[in-house]
Amino acid sequence: MLQDPKTIRYYQRLSDTLVELWRRRYRSEELRLFSEGFITALRYGQELDPTQIMRLEQEIAGFLANPDNLEPPELRPQPEEERS
């Protein structure tokens, strides 16, 4: 479990973006590459210490592995505005 507020904010930002990309029909492999790039940028930017980055990486891997986080786009209920 993440404890540091800064790490939690990065986790939330990354997980929200991954869900949005999934809704835009990006594939799982593309999501994984995006998350790796995001985490690599944090490493190079020295935004978090290495322990926090490792923990964030583990949490995001778990997020991507859980099928409940990324539901199939065609099975999502449509909002009322989009229905004909």
Coordinates of N, CA and C in Angstrom, one line a residue:
M1 N 0.8 -1.2 0.0 CA 0.0 0.0 0.0 C 0.9 1.2 0.0
L2 N 0.5 2.2 -0.8 CA 1.2 3.4 -0.9 C 1.0 4.3 0.3
Q3 N 2.0 5.0 0.9 CA 1.8 5.8 2.1 C 2.1 7.3 1.8
D4 N 3.1 7.5 0.9 CA 3.5 8.9 0.6 C 2.5 9.7 -0.2
P5 N 2.1 10.9 0.2 CA 1.1 11.6 -0.5 C 1.5 11.9 -2.0
K6 N 2.7 12.2 -2.2 CA 3.2 12.5 -3.6 C 3.1 11.3 -4.4
T7 N 3.5 10.1 -3.9 CA 3.4 8.9 -4.6 C 2.0 8.5 -4.9
I8 N 1.1 8.7 -4.0 CA -0.3 8.5 -4.2 C -0.9 9.3 -5.3
R9 N -0.5 10.6 -5.3 CA -1.0 11.5 -6.4 C -0.5 11.0 -7.8
Y10 N 0.7 10.5 -7.9 CA 1.2 10.0 -9.1 C 0.5 8.7 -9.5
Y11 N 0.2 7.9 -8.5 CA -0.5 6.6 -8.8 C -1.9 7.0 -9.3
Q12 N -2.6 7.9 -8.7 CA -3.9 8.3 -9.1 C -3.9 8.9 -10.5
R13 N -3.0 9.7 -10.8 CA -2.9 10.3 -12.1 C -2.6 9.3 -13.2
L14 N -1.7 8.3 -12.9 CA -1.4 7.3 -13.8 C -2.5 6.3 -14.0
S15 N -3.2 5.9 -13.0 CA -4.3 4.9 -13.1 C -5.5 5.6 -13.8
D16 N -5.7 6.9 -13.5 CA -6.8 7.5 -14.3 C -6.5 7.6 -15.7
T17 N -5.3 7.9 -16.1 CA -4.9 8.0 -17.5 C -5.0 6.7 -18.2
L18 N -4.6 5.6 -17.5 CA -4.7 4.3 -18.1 C -6.1 3.9 -18.3
V19 N -7.0 4.2 -17.4 CA -8.4 3.9 -17.7 C -8.9 4.7 -18.9
E20 N -8.6 6.0 -19.0 CA -9.0 6.8 -20.1 C -8.5 6.3 -21.4
L21 N -7.2 5.8 -21.4 CA -6.6 5.3 -22.6 C -7.3 4.0 -23.0
W22 N -7.7 3.2 -22.0 CA -8.4 1.9 -22.2 C -9.8 2.2 -22.9
R23 N -10.4 3.2 -22.4 CA -11.7 3.6 -23.0 C -11.6 4.1 -24.4
R24 N -10.4 4.6 -24.7 CA -10.2 5.0 -26.1 C -9.7 3.8 -27.0
R25 N -9.8 2.7 -26.4 CA -9.5 1.4 -27.1 C -8.0 1.1 -27.3
Y26 N -7.1 1.7 -26.5 CA -5.7 1.3 -26.5 C -5.6 -0.1 -26.0
R27 N -4.7 -0.9 -26.5 CA -4.5 -2.3 -26.1 C -3.7 -2.4 -24.8
S28 N -3.8 -3.5 -24.2 CA -3.1 -3.8 -22.9 C -1.6 -3.5 -23.0
E29 N -1.0 -3.9 -24.1 CA 0.4 -3.8 -24.3 C 0.8 -2.3 -24.4
E30 N -0.1 -1.5 -25.0 CA 0.2 -0.1 -25.1 C 0.0 0.6 -23.8
L31 N -0.9 0.1 -22.9 CA -1.0 0.7 -21.6 C 0.2 0.4 -20.8
R32 N 0.7 -0.8 -20.9 CA 1.9 -1.2 -20.2 C 3.1 -0.3 -20.6
L33 N 3.2 -0.1 -21.9 CA 4.3 0.7 -22.4 C 4.2 2.2 -21.9
F34 N 2.9 2.7 -21.8 CA 2.7 4.0 -21.4 C 3.1 4.1 -19.9
S35 N 2.7 3.1 -19.1 CA 3.0 3.2 -17.7 C 4.5 3.1 -17.4
E36 N 5.2 2.3 -18.2 CA 6.6 2.2 -18.1 C 7.3 3.5 -18.4
G37 N 6.8 4.2 -19.5 CA 7.4 5.5 -19.8 C 7.1 6.5 -18.7
F38 N 5.9 6.5 -18.2 CA 5.6 7.4 -17.1 C 6.5 7.2 -15.9
I39 N 6.7 6.0 -15.5 CA 7.6 5.7 -14.4 C 9.0 6.0 -14.7
T40 N 9.5 5.8 -15.9 CA 10.8 6.1 -16.3 C 11.0 7.6 -16.2
A41 N 10.0 8.4 -16.6 CA 10.1 9.9 -16.5 C 10.3 10.3 -15.1
L42 N 9.5 9.6 -14.2 CA 9.7 10.0 -12.8 C 11.1 9.7 -12.3
R43 N 11.7 8.6 -12.8 CA 13.0 8.2 -12.4 C 14.0 9.3 -12.8
Y44 N 13.9 9.7 -14.1 CA 14.9 10.6 -14.6 C 14.6 12.0 -14.0
G45 N 13.4 12.3 -13.7 CA 13.1 13.6 -13.1 C 13.4 13.7 -11.6
Q46 N 13.7 12.6 -11.1 CA 14.0 12.4 -9.6 C 12.9 13.1 -8.8
E47 N 11.6 12.8 -9.2 CA 10.5 13.3 -8.5 C 10.2 12.5 -7.2
L48 N 10.6 11.2 -7.2 CA 10.4 10.4 -6.1 C 11.7 9.6 -5.8
D49 N 11.9 9.1 -4.6 CA 13.1 8.4 -4.3 C 12.9 7.0 -4.9
P50 N 14.0 6.2 -5.1 CA 13.9 4.9 -5.8 C 12.9 3.9 -5.1
T51 N 12.8 4.0 -3.8 CA 11.9 3.1 -3.1 C 10.5 3.4 -3.4
Q52 N 10.1 4.6 -3.5 CA 8.8 5.0 -3.8 C 8.4 4.7 -5.2
I53 N 9.4 4.9 -6.1 CA 9.2 4.5 -7.5 C 9.0 3.0 -7.7
M54 N 9.8 2.2 -7.0 CA 9.6 0.8 -7.0 C 8.2 0.4 -6.5
R55 N 7.8 1.0 -5.5 CA 6.5 0.7 -4.9 C 5.3 1.1 -5.9
L56 N 5.5 2.3 -6.5 CA 4.5 2.7 -7.5 C 4.5 1.8 -8.6
E57 N 5.6 1.3 -9.1 CA 5.7 0.4 -10.2 C 4.9 -0.9 -9.9
Q58 N 5.1 -1.4 -8.7 CA 4.4 -2.6 -8.2 C 2.9 -2.4 -8.2
E59 N 2.5 -1.3 -7.6 CA 1.1 -1.0 -7.5 C 0.4 -0.9 -8.9
I60 N 1.1 -0.2 -9.9 CA 0.5 -0.1 -11.2 C 0.5 -1.4 -11.9
A61 N 1.5 -2.3 -11.7 CA 1.5 -3.6 -12.3 C 0.3 -4.4 -11.8
G62 N 0.0 -4.3 -10.5 CA -1.2 -4.9 -9.9 C -2.5 -4.3 -10.5
F63 N -2.5 -3.0 -10.7 CA -3.7 -2.3 -11.2 C -3.9 -2.9 -12.7
L64 N -2.9 -3.0 -13.5 CA -3.1 -3.5 -14.8 C -3.4 -5.0 -14.9
A65 N -3.0 -5.7 -13.9 CA -3.3 -7.2 -13.8 C -4.7 -7.5 -13.4
N66 N -5.3 -6.5 -12.7 CA -6.7 -6.8 -12.2 C -7.7 -6.5 -13.3
P67 N -8.4 -7.5 -13.8 CA -9.4 -7.2 -14.9 C -10.5 -6.3 -14.5
D68 N -10.8 -6.2 -13.3 CA -11.9 -5.3 -12.8 C -11.6 -3.8 -13.1
N69 N -10.3 -3.5 -13.1 CA -10.0 -2.1 -13.3 C -10.2 -1.6 -14.8
L70 N -10.1 -2.5 -15.7 CA -10.2 -2.2 -17.1 C -11.3 -3.1 -17.7
E71 N -12.5 -2.6 -17.6 CA -13.6 -3.4 -18.2 C -13.7 -3.4 -19.7
P72 N -14.2 -4.4 -20.3 CA -14.3 -4.3 -21.8 C -15.1 -3.1 -22.3
P73 N -14.5 -2.3 -23.2 CA -15.2 -1.1 -23.6 C -16.6 -1.3 -24.2
E74 N -16.8 -2.4 -24.9 CA -18.1 -2.6 -25.5 C -19.2 -3.1 -24.5
L75 N -18.8 -3.5 -23.3 CA -19.8 -3.9 -22.3 C -20.1 -2.8 -21.3
R76 N -19.5 -1.7 -21.4 CA -19.8 -0.6 -20.5 C -21.2 0.0 -20.8
P77 N -22.0 0.3 -19.8 CA -23.3 0.9 -20.1 C -23.0 2.3 -20.7
Q78 N -23.8 2.7 -21.7 CA -23.7 4.0 -22.3 C -24.4 5.0 -21.4
P79 N -23.9 6.3 -21.3 CA -24.6 7.3 -20.6 C -25.9 7.6 -21.4
E80 N -26.9 8.2 -20.7 CA -28.2 8.5 -21.3 C -28.1 9.4 -22.5
E81 N -27.1 10.3 -22.5 CA -27.0 11.3 -23.6 C -26.6 10.6 -24.9
E82 N -25.9 9.5 -24.8 CA -25.4 8.8 -26.0 C -26.4 7.8 -26.6
R83 N -27.4 7.4 -25.9 CA -28.4 6.5 -26.4 C -29.3 7.1 -27.4
S84 N -29.7 6.4 -28.4 CA -30.6 6.9 -29.4 C -32.0 6.6 -29.0

